[in-house]
Amino acid sequence: MEPVVIVGSGLAGYQSAKEIRRLDSNVPLLLVSMDSGNFYSKPMLSNAFSSGKNPDSLVIKTAAQMADELDAKVRTDARVDAVFPNDHEISIGAERLHYSKLVLALGADPLRLHADALSVNDLSGYAKFREALEGKRRVAIIGAGLVGCEFADDLARAGFEVDVFDIASQPLGRLVTPECGKWMENAMKSIAWHWGAKISKIEKGSILLEDGSAFQTDIVLSAVGLKPRIGLAQDAGMECARGILVSRQLETSARDVYAIGDCMEVEGQVLPFVMPIMHASRILAQNVLGKRESLVYPAMPVVVKTPSCPAVVSPPKPGSIGAWHTEADTDGVKSVFLGEDGKTLGFALCGKAVSEKNLLAKELPAVLS
Amino acid sequence: MKRWQCVVCGFVYDEAVGMPEEGIAAGTKWEDIPENWCCPDCGVAKSDFEMAEA
């Protein structure tokens, strides 16, 4: 029997393998990883300092342990160069491998606007970042989105002097209301925030803005967003937009090829978070094994891992008609986006208001019904 | 009382605290939480939790 081949050893890859193995103890599984294949939690990278973790202790299981547990082969340090859907084959260097079904769990690359900035997108990137921080004091972070805010809080709590730069005028500009943003900004008070900041250049040790101002720093960390890895699929002729396009059955346009995780786009949505992977992996596993189930996403609020200012966000779908309603006090902010019919379509909570997450989440419409 | 950590997102379930907002009273032991329970932060199944380091 030809194996089910999974390309990628991030959460999407391993979770797919786990779900497939749960349903079928016989099907041969091969997981191909371009790195060490060790299993770790990506969301924990932006919290590792304050939770006392270093790059080694972030490894939850080694590739060998995962292989053993999944009764799978895990091939490490191997880059898949091409997919040949008509032949049901992939190539790794000069070698060709057959698959029965192929799962692309390729992940995403960090957007890079400045060559001299570091970015943390995986465990080895995190290790490099930690090494660069040795003996340093000042860190500049480009981007005040989820990842930027999480790293900023983590590093500030660890005693670094942190500057955050963003072209927006508040933290989490695309996710929360100005009131929430303000509250978060105040709660992370040791951080120097620079709003409306257009960066013209990053030179060794300094950040130059378009308005002529300059800031000294030791390290620059870029956290401006992700770009799904679509090259492998595109080269093989699969349909791609922002991500690799899949149907509600998680099938790409190539026969017997599926995609999941940060590289995938379904019904116009690219959702690089943990919860969508959990839902998608259960559907994907069934379909890889011959069923025909459809992906459903419930509402999936995202917890922002900033211990100094707990926050939960569930933005309304782009284009939703309605308005934000905000209640704020010294303990926190509750912003709810209500549609014209008065139904809750999204929310942003910070401080004590995060305790209302579960109740509010129940009122939200499904992301994909 | 023990603490359990989600291996995927780092969420910690502390038996001493429970999760009153989800109807799980303080002091509820891990083994008494239903098998179909999922991590409230990331949706990971109960079977994917591990014991947190003290």
Short mmCIF file of C-alpha atoms in Angstrom, two decimals:
data_model
loop_
_atom_site.label_atom_id
_atom_site.label_comp_id
_atom_site.label_asym_id
_atom_site.label_seq_id
_atom_site.Cartn_x
_atom_site.Cartn_y
_atom_site.Cartn_z
CA MET A 1 0.00 0.00 0.00
CA GLU A 2 1.33 3.47 -0.91
CA PRO A 3 1.60 5.79 2.07
CA VAL A 4 -0.34 8.88 2.89
CA VAL A 5 2.36 11.54 2.70
CA ILE A 6 2.16 14.68 4.81
CA VAL A 7 4.48 17.54 3.93
CA GLY A 8 5.19 19.67 6.99
CA SER A 9 5.77 18.95 10.66
CA GLY A 10 4.10 21.94 12.27
CA LEU A 11 0.87 21.62 14.16
CA ALA A 12 -1.16 21.15 10.96
CA GLY A 13 1.05 18.29 9.77
CA TYR A 14 1.27 16.45 13.06
CA GLN A 15 -2.35 17.03 13.97
CA SER A 16 -3.43 15.62 10.58
CA ALA A 17 -1.25 12.57 11.17
CA LYS A 18 -2.71 12.13 14.63
CA GLU A 19 -6.30 12.30 13.39
CA ILE A 20 -5.61 9.89 10.52
CA ARG A 21 -3.96 7.42 12.89
CA ARG A 22 -6.85 7.71 15.33
CA LEU A 23 -9.21 6.49 12.58
CA ASP A 24 -6.99 3.95 10.87
CA SER A 25 -4.25 1.99 12.58
CA ASN A 26 -2.97 0.38 9.37
CA VAL A 27 -2.54 3.02 6.70
CA PRO A 28 1.17 3.76 6.19
CA LEU A 29 2.01 7.36 7.08
CA LEU A 30 5.05 9.33 6.01
CA LEU A 31 5.69 12.82 7.30
CA VAL A 32 8.31 14.92 5.54
CA SER A 33 9.85 17.79 7.49
CA MET A 34 12.30 20.37 6.23
CA ASP A 35 13.68 20.84 9.74
CA SER A 36 14.37 18.61 12.74
CA GLY A 37 10.73 17.56 12.88
CA ASN A 38 10.58 18.10 16.62
CA PHE A 39 7.10 18.92 17.91
CA TYR A 40 6.67 22.20 19.72
CA SER A 41 3.94 24.72 20.30
CA LYS A 42 4.27 27.70 17.99
CA PRO A 43 1.92 29.90 20.03
CA MET A 44 4.21 29.44 23.01
CA LEU A 45 7.20 31.02 21.25
CA SER A 46 5.87 34.51 21.94
CA ASN A 47 5.47 33.66 25.65
CA ALA A 48 8.55 31.63 26.30
CA PHE A 49 10.58 34.21 28.21
CA SER A 50 8.08 34.95 30.93
CA SER A 51 7.12 31.29 31.27
CA GLY A 52 10.77 30.40 31.81
CA LYS A 53 11.20 28.31 28.65
CA ASN A 54 14.24 28.17 26.42
CA PRO A 55 14.39 26.79 22.87
CA ASP A 56 15.32 23.29 24.10
CA SER A 57 12.62 23.06 26.73
CA LEU A 58 10.02 24.18 24.16
CA VAL A 59 10.42 20.84 22.37
CA ILE A 60 7.49 18.78 23.56
CA LYS A 61 8.43 15.64 21.66
CA THR A 62 11.28 14.79 19.32
CA ALA A 63 10.66 13.63 15.77
CA ALA A 64 11.60 10.08 16.85
CA GLN A 65 9.08 10.14 19.70
CA MET A 66 6.39 11.47 17.35
CA ALA A 67 7.18 8.76 14.78
CA ASP A 68 6.90 6.14 17.48
CA GLU A 69 3.67 7.51 18.89
CA LEU A 70 2.03 7.92 15.47
CA ASP A 71 3.41 4.67 14.08
CA ALA A 72 4.62 6.78 11.17
CA LYS A 73 7.84 7.47 9.36
CA VAL A 74 9.11 10.98 9.95
CA ARG A 75 11.73 12.09 7.50
CA THR A 76 13.66 15.10 8.78
CA ASP A 77 15.78 17.75 7.06
CA ALA A 78 14.17 16.85 3.77
CA ARG A 79 12.80 19.44 1.38
CA VAL A 80 10.08 18.46 -1.06
CA ASP A 81 11.06 20.08 -4.36
CA ALA A 82 8.07 19.23 -6.50
CA VAL A 83 4.71 17.52 -6.62
CA PHE A 84 3.61 15.48 -9.63
CA PRO A 85 -0.13 15.00 -9.11
CA ASN A 86 -0.62 12.96 -12.29
CA ASP A 87 1.98 10.43 -11.15
CA HIS A 88 1.01 10.60 -7.45
CA GLU A 89 4.62 11.43 -6.70
CA ILE A 90 6.73 13.99 -4.89
CA SER A 91 10.42 14.59 -5.32
CA ILE A 92 13.05 15.18 -2.68
CA GLY A 93 16.22 16.04 -4.55
CA ALA A 94 16.73 13.34 -7.17
CA GLU A 95 14.52 10.89 -5.34
CA ARG A 96 10.88 10.26 -6.27
CA LEU A 97 8.34 9.02 -3.74
CA HIS A 98 4.86 7.64 -4.35
CA TYR A 99 1.83 8.68 -2.35
CA SER A 100 -1.74 7.47 -2.21
CA LYS A 101 -2.95 10.78 -0.76
CA LEU A 102 -0.88 13.89 -0.20
CA VAL A 103 -1.43 16.46 2.55
CA LEU A 104 0.22 19.85 2.17
CA ALA A 105 0.79 21.37 5.59
CA LEU A 106 3.43 23.83 4.45
CA GLY A 107 2.80 26.73 6.78
CA ALA A 108 3.54 30.36 6.03
CA ASP A 109 6.55 32.62 5.77
CA PRO A 110 6.86 35.83 7.72
CA LEU A 111 6.45 38.91 5.56
CA ARG A 112 9.83 40.60 5.35
CA LEU A 113 9.87 44.32 4.76
CA HIS A 114 13.36 44.95 6.07
CA ALA A 115 16.29 42.67 5.42
CA ASP A 116 18.06 43.56 8.67
CA ALA A 117 15.22 42.56 10.97
CA LEU A 118 14.93 39.16 12.61
CA SER A 119 11.68 37.26 12.53
CA VAL A 120 10.51 34.32 14.58
CA ASN A 121 8.45 31.84 12.62
CA ASP A 122 9.63 28.52 14.02
CA LEU A 123 11.69 27.05 16.81
CA SER A 124 15.05 27.49 15.07
CA GLY A 125 14.20 31.13 14.33
CA TYR A 126 13.34 31.53 17.98
CA ALA A 127 16.67 29.99 19.01
CA LYS A 128 18.49 32.49 16.80
CA PHE A 129 16.50 35.34 18.28
CA ARG A 130 17.31 34.24 21.83
CA GLU A 131 20.98 34.02 20.91
CA ALA A 132 20.91 37.52 19.45
CA LEU A 133 19.34 38.81 22.67
CA GLU A 134 22.24 37.58 24.83
CA GLY A 135 23.73 40.54 26.67
CA LYS A 136 21.41 43.00 24.90
CA ARG A 137 18.98 45.41 26.49
CA ARG A 138 16.87 47.16 23.84
CA VAL A 139 14.53 45.44 21.44
CA ALA A 140 12.53 47.16 18.72
CA ILE A 141 9.50 45.34 17.38
CA ILE A 142 8.00 46.21 14.01
CA GLY A 143 4.29 45.48 14.02
CA ALA A 144 1.74 45.78 16.83
CA GLY A 145 -0.47 42.90 15.74
CA LEU A 146 -1.00 39.70 17.73
CA VAL A 147 2.53 38.39 17.47
CA GLY A 148 4.15 41.81 17.91
CA CYS A 149 2.13 42.58 21.04
CA GLU A 150 2.77 39.13 22.51
CA PHE A 151 6.53 39.38 22.03
CA ALA A 152 6.54 42.97 23.29
CA ASP A 153 4.81 42.01 26.51
CA ASP A 154 6.94 38.90 27.00
CA LEU A 155 10.21 40.77 26.51
CA ALA A 156 9.13 43.75 28.62
CA ARG A 157 8.23 41.39 31.46
CA ALA A 158 11.65 39.80 31.09
CA GLY A 159 13.24 43.19 31.67
CA PHE A 160 14.08 44.36 28.15
CA GLU A 161 13.46 47.92 27.02
CA VAL A 162 10.93 47.48 24.26
CA ASP A 163 9.94 49.88 21.48
CA VAL A 164 7.04 48.95 19.22
CA PHE A 165 6.53 50.58 15.83
CA ASP A 166 3.40 50.36 13.73
CA ILE A 167 1.86 52.36 10.95
CA ALA A 168 -1.49 52.08 12.80
CA SER A 169 -2.48 54.24 15.74
CA GLN A 170 -3.09 51.50 18.34
CA PRO A 171 -2.25 47.89 19.27
CA LEU A 172 -4.17 45.20 17.34
CA GLY A 173 -5.47 47.87 14.98
CA ARG A 174 -7.23 45.36 12.74
CA LEU A 175 -8.81 43.39 15.56
CA VAL A 176 -9.96 45.64 18.38
CA THR A 177 -11.66 48.98 18.97
CA PRO A 178 -9.66 52.10 19.81
CA GLU A 179 -10.92 51.86 23.42
CA CYS A 180 -9.53 48.34 23.77
CA GLY A 181 -6.34 49.42 22.07
CA LYS A 182 -5.91 52.30 24.47
CA TRP A 183 -6.52 50.04 27.44
CA MET A 184 -3.94 47.54 26.24
CA GLU A 185 -1.44 50.28 25.56
CA ASN A 186 -1.83 51.55 29.12
CA ALA A 187 -1.69 48.07 30.63
CA MET A 188 1.65 47.42 28.89
CA LYS A 189 3.01 50.66 30.23
CA SER A 190 6.71 49.91 30.22
CA ILE A 191 6.62 49.60 26.42
CA ALA A 192 7.35 52.65 24.27
CA TRP A 193 4.74 52.67 21.49
CA HIS A 194 5.38 54.56 18.26
CA TRP A 195 2.22 55.07 16.23
CA GLY A 196 1.85 56.18 12.64
CA ALA A 197 5.45 55.10 12.24
CA LYS A 198 6.59 54.74 8.64
CA ILE A 199 9.98 53.12 8.67
CA SER A 200 12.35 54.26 5.99
CA LYS A 201 15.42 52.30 6.97
CA ILE A 202 16.79 49.90 9.51
CA GLU A 203 20.50 50.22 9.97
CA LYS A 204 22.74 48.51 12.44
CA GLY A 205 21.50 49.70 15.79
CA SER A 206 18.97 52.24 14.62
CA ILE A 207 15.55 52.63 13.10
CA LEU A 208 14.96 55.61 10.87
CA LEU A 209 11.44 56.87 10.27
CA GLU A 210 10.22 58.76 7.24
CA ASP A 211 9.60 61.85 9.36
CA GLY A 212 13.32 61.99 10.05
CA SER A 213 13.31 60.68 13.61
CA ALA A 214 15.76 57.96 14.62
CA PHE A 215 15.69 55.39 17.43
CA GLN A 216 18.57 53.42 18.84
CA THR A 217 18.10 49.73 19.50
CA ASP A 218 20.10 46.51 19.87
CA ILE A 219 17.81 44.06 18.09
CA VAL A 220 15.00 44.50 15.58
CA LEU A 221 12.23 41.92 15.47
CA SER A 222 9.80 42.05 12.58
CA ALA A 223 6.23 40.82 13.16
CA VAL A 224 4.26 42.31 10.31
CA GLY A 225 2.31 39.34 9.10
CA LEU A 226 2.41 36.00 7.30
CA LYS A 227 2.42 34.88 3.70
CA PRO A 228 1.08 31.37 3.01
CA ARG A 229 3.60 29.06 1.35
CA ILE A 230 1.97 28.32 -1.97
CA GLY A 231 4.99 27.86 -4.26
CA LEU A 232 5.06 24.07 -4.24
CA ALA A 233 1.34 23.87 -5.06
CA GLN A 234 1.49 26.64 -7.64
CA ASP A 235 4.38 24.99 -9.47
CA ALA A 236 2.37 21.77 -9.64
CA GLY A 237 -0.54 23.64 -11.24
CA MET A 238 -2.85 23.71 -8.22
CA GLU A 239 -5.18 26.66 -7.91
CA CYS A 240 -3.97 29.26 -5.46
CA ALA A 241 -5.05 32.71 -4.37
CA ARG A 242 -3.63 34.09 -1.15
CA GLY A 243 -3.30 30.50 0.02
CA ILE A 244 -3.63 27.09 -1.62
CA LEU A 245 -7.31 26.91 -2.51
CA VAL A 246 -9.27 24.01 -1.09
CA SER A 247 -12.89 22.92 -1.17
CA ARG A 248 -14.91 22.42 2.00
CA GLN A 249 -13.60 18.84 1.81
CA LEU A 250 -10.05 20.26 2.11
CA GLU A 251 -9.18 19.06 -1.41
CA THR A 252 -6.94 21.16 -3.61
CA SER A 253 -7.62 21.34 -7.34
CA ALA A 254 -5.24 18.39 -7.81
CA ARG A 255 -6.64 14.91 -7.33
CA ASP A 256 -5.82 13.24 -4.00
CA VAL A 257 -3.98 16.32 -2.74
CA TYR A 258 -5.23 18.11 0.38
CA ALA A 259 -4.06 21.24 2.16
CA ILE A 260 -4.40 22.39 5.77
CA GLY A 261 -3.14 25.05 8.14
CA ASP A 262 -1.49 28.38 7.47
CA CYS A 263 -0.84 27.59 3.77
CA MET A 264 -4.51 26.95 3.01
CA GLU A 265 -7.38 29.17 1.90
CA VAL A 266 -10.99 28.07 2.12
CA GLU A 267 -13.92 30.20 0.96
CA GLY A 268 -11.77 33.30 0.84
CA GLN A 269 -10.40 32.86 4.34
CA VAL A 270 -6.83 32.33 5.44
CA LEU A 271 -6.86 31.73 9.20
CA PRO A 272 -3.39 31.18 10.62
CA PHE A 273 -4.52 30.09 14.09
CA VAL A 274 -4.61 26.91 16.11
CA MET A 275 -8.34 26.37 16.36
CA PRO A 276 -9.04 26.19 12.59
CA ILE A 277 -6.35 23.49 12.36
CA MET A 278 -8.08 21.44 15.05
CA HIS A 279 -11.38 21.54 13.18
CA ALA A 280 -9.86 21.03 9.73
CA SER A 281 -7.66 18.10 10.77
CA ARG A 282 -10.69 16.07 11.89
CA ILE A 283 -12.42 16.58 8.54
CA LEU A 284 -9.25 16.09 6.54
CA ALA A 285 -8.46 12.76 8.21
CA GLN A 286 -11.89 11.35 7.37
CA ASN A 287 -11.69 12.49 3.75
CA VAL A 288 -8.14 11.24 3.24
CA LEU A 289 -9.48 7.86 4.38
CA GLY A 290 -12.27 7.91 1.80
CA LYS A 291 -15.19 9.75 3.40
CA ARG A 292 -16.66 12.99 2.14
CA GLU A 293 -17.19 15.31 5.07
CA SER A 294 -17.42 19.09 4.89
CA LEU A 295 -15.49 21.59 6.94
CA VAL A 296 -17.46 23.62 9.46
CA TYR A 297 -15.90 26.34 11.58
CA PRO A 298 -17.73 27.55 14.66
CA ALA A 299 -16.93 30.99 16.03
CA MET A 300 -13.27 30.88 16.98
CA PRO A 301 -12.25 33.67 19.35
CA VAL A 302 -8.50 34.19 19.58
CA VAL A 303 -6.86 34.60 22.98
CA VAL A 304 -4.12 37.20 22.91
CA LYS A 305 -1.22 35.93 25.00
CA THR A 306 -0.28 39.16 26.71
CA PRO A 307 -0.30 38.39 30.45
CA SER A 308 -0.07 42.09 31.34
CA CYS A 309 -3.39 42.73 29.65
CA PRO A 310 -5.53 39.67 28.99
CA ALA A 311 -7.47 40.07 25.75
CA VAL A 312 -9.73 37.98 23.54
CA VAL A 313 -10.76 38.93 20.04
CA SER A 314 -13.30 37.67 17.57
CA PRO A 315 -13.51 40.26 14.82
CA PRO A 316 -16.68 40.43 12.70
CA LYS A 317 -16.37 39.06 9.17
CA PRO A 318 -14.93 41.66 6.80
CA GLY A 319 -17.74 43.67 5.28
CA SER A 320 -20.21 43.04 8.13
CA ILE A 321 -22.78 45.78 8.53
CA GLY A 322 -23.31 47.06 12.04
CA ALA A 323 -21.56 49.02 14.72
CA TRP A 324 -19.30 48.61 17.73
CA HIS A 325 -20.74 49.17 21.20
CA THR A 326 -18.20 49.69 23.92
CA GLU A 327 -18.33 49.70 27.70
CA ALA A 328 -15.11 50.64 29.43
CA ASP A 329 -14.02 51.08 33.01
CA THR A 330 -10.74 50.90 34.90
CA ASP A 331 -10.86 47.10 35.02
CA GLY A 332 -11.24 46.50 31.34
CA VAL A 333 -13.08 47.09 28.10
CA LYS A 334 -15.91 45.18 26.44
CA SER A 335 -16.55 46.01 22.80
CA VAL A 336 -19.29 44.13 20.98
CA PHE A 337 -20.04 44.46 17.27
CA LEU A 338 -23.79 44.29 16.71
CA GLY A 339 -25.37 43.75 13.31
CA GLU A 340 -28.37 45.75 12.12
CA ASP A 341 -30.69 43.11 13.56
CA GLY A 342 -29.02 43.48 16.96
CA LYS A 343 -27.20 40.14 16.72
CA THR A 344 -23.65 39.84 18.05
CA LEU A 345 -21.24 39.50 15.12
CA GLY A 346 -17.91 40.01 16.85
CA PHE A 347 -16.21 41.19 19.99
CA ALA A 348 -13.01 42.44 21.56
CA LEU A 349 -12.53 42.05 25.29
CA CYS A 350 -9.70 43.07 27.54
CA GLY A 351 -8.94 43.08 31.23
CA LYS A 352 -11.66 41.64 33.46
CA ALA A 353 -14.10 41.60 30.53
CA VAL A 354 -12.36 38.50 29.11
CA SER A 355 -14.42 36.45 31.57
CA GLU A 356 -17.41 37.11 29.29
CA LYS A 357 -15.75 35.31 26.39
CA ASN A 358 -17.66 32.04 26.65
CA LEU A 359 -21.06 33.66 26.97
CA LEU A 360 -20.45 36.02 24.07
CA ALA A 361 -18.90 33.32 21.90
CA LYS A 362 -22.16 31.38 22.09
CA GLU A 363 -23.98 34.30 20.46
CA LEU A 364 -21.57 34.53 17.53
CA PRO A 365 -22.40 33.19 14.07
CA ALA A 366 -20.31 30.31 12.73
CA VAL A 367 -17.27 31.33 10.67
CA LEU A 368 -18.12 28.60 8.16
CA SER A 369 -21.50 27.00 8.56
CA MET B 1 -4.24 19.57 43.36
CA LYS B 2 -2.45 19.37 40.01
CA ARG B 3 -1.99 21.66 37.05
CA TRP B 4 -2.35 20.54 33.46
CA GLN B 5 -1.08 22.38 30.43
CA CYS B 6 -2.33 22.30 26.86
CA VAL B 7 0.64 21.17 24.77
CA VAL B 8 -0.51 23.26 21.85
CA CYS B 9 -1.28 26.71 23.22
CA GLY B 10 -0.01 26.70 26.77
CA PHE B 11 -3.40 27.11 28.46
CA VAL B 12 -3.20 25.81 32.03
CA TYR B 13 -5.97 23.97 33.82
CA ASP B 14 -5.48 24.31 37.54
CA GLU B 15 -7.55 21.79 39.49
CA ALA B 16 -7.62 24.11 42.50
CA VAL B 17 -9.21 26.90 40.47
CA GLY B 18 -11.38 24.89 38.10
CA MET B 19 -13.22 26.78 35.37
CA PRO B 20 -16.35 28.14 36.98
CA GLU B 21 -17.31 30.05 33.81
CA GLU B 22 -17.52 26.71 31.97
CA GLY B 23 -19.40 25.02 34.78
CA ILE B 24 -16.35 23.20 36.14
CA ALA B 25 -16.19 23.88 39.87
CA ALA B 26 -12.98 24.70 41.73
CA GLY B 27 -11.38 21.49 42.94
CA THR B 28 -12.57 19.38 40.00
CA LYS B 29 -9.95 16.72 39.33
CA TRP B 30 -8.66 16.30 35.82
CA GLU B 31 -9.98 12.75 35.53
CA ASP B 32 -13.48 14.00 36.37
CA ILE B 33 -13.63 16.35 33.40
CA PRO B 34 -15.62 14.81 30.52
CA GLU B 35 -13.59 13.13 27.77
CA ASN B 36 -15.19 15.34 25.11
CA TRP B 37 -13.93 18.50 26.80
CA CYS B 38 -11.63 20.70 24.71
CA CYS B 39 -9.10 23.39 25.54
CA PRO B 40 -11.09 26.64 25.69
CA ASP B 41 -8.29 28.59 24.03
CA CYS B 42 -7.37 26.40 21.09
CA GLY B 43 -9.79 23.49 20.83
CA VAL B 44 -7.27 20.74 21.55
CA ALA B 45 -8.91 17.58 22.89
CA LYS B 46 -8.53 16.50 26.51
CA SER B 47 -6.28 13.64 25.41
CA ASP B 48 -3.73 16.13 24.10
CA PHE B 49 -3.21 17.85 27.43
CA GLU B 50 -0.20 17.03 29.57
CA MET B 51 0.84 17.54 33.15
CA ALA B 52 2.33 20.96 33.60
CA GLU B 53 5.64 21.39 35.34
CA ALA B 54 5.09 22.57 38.89
#
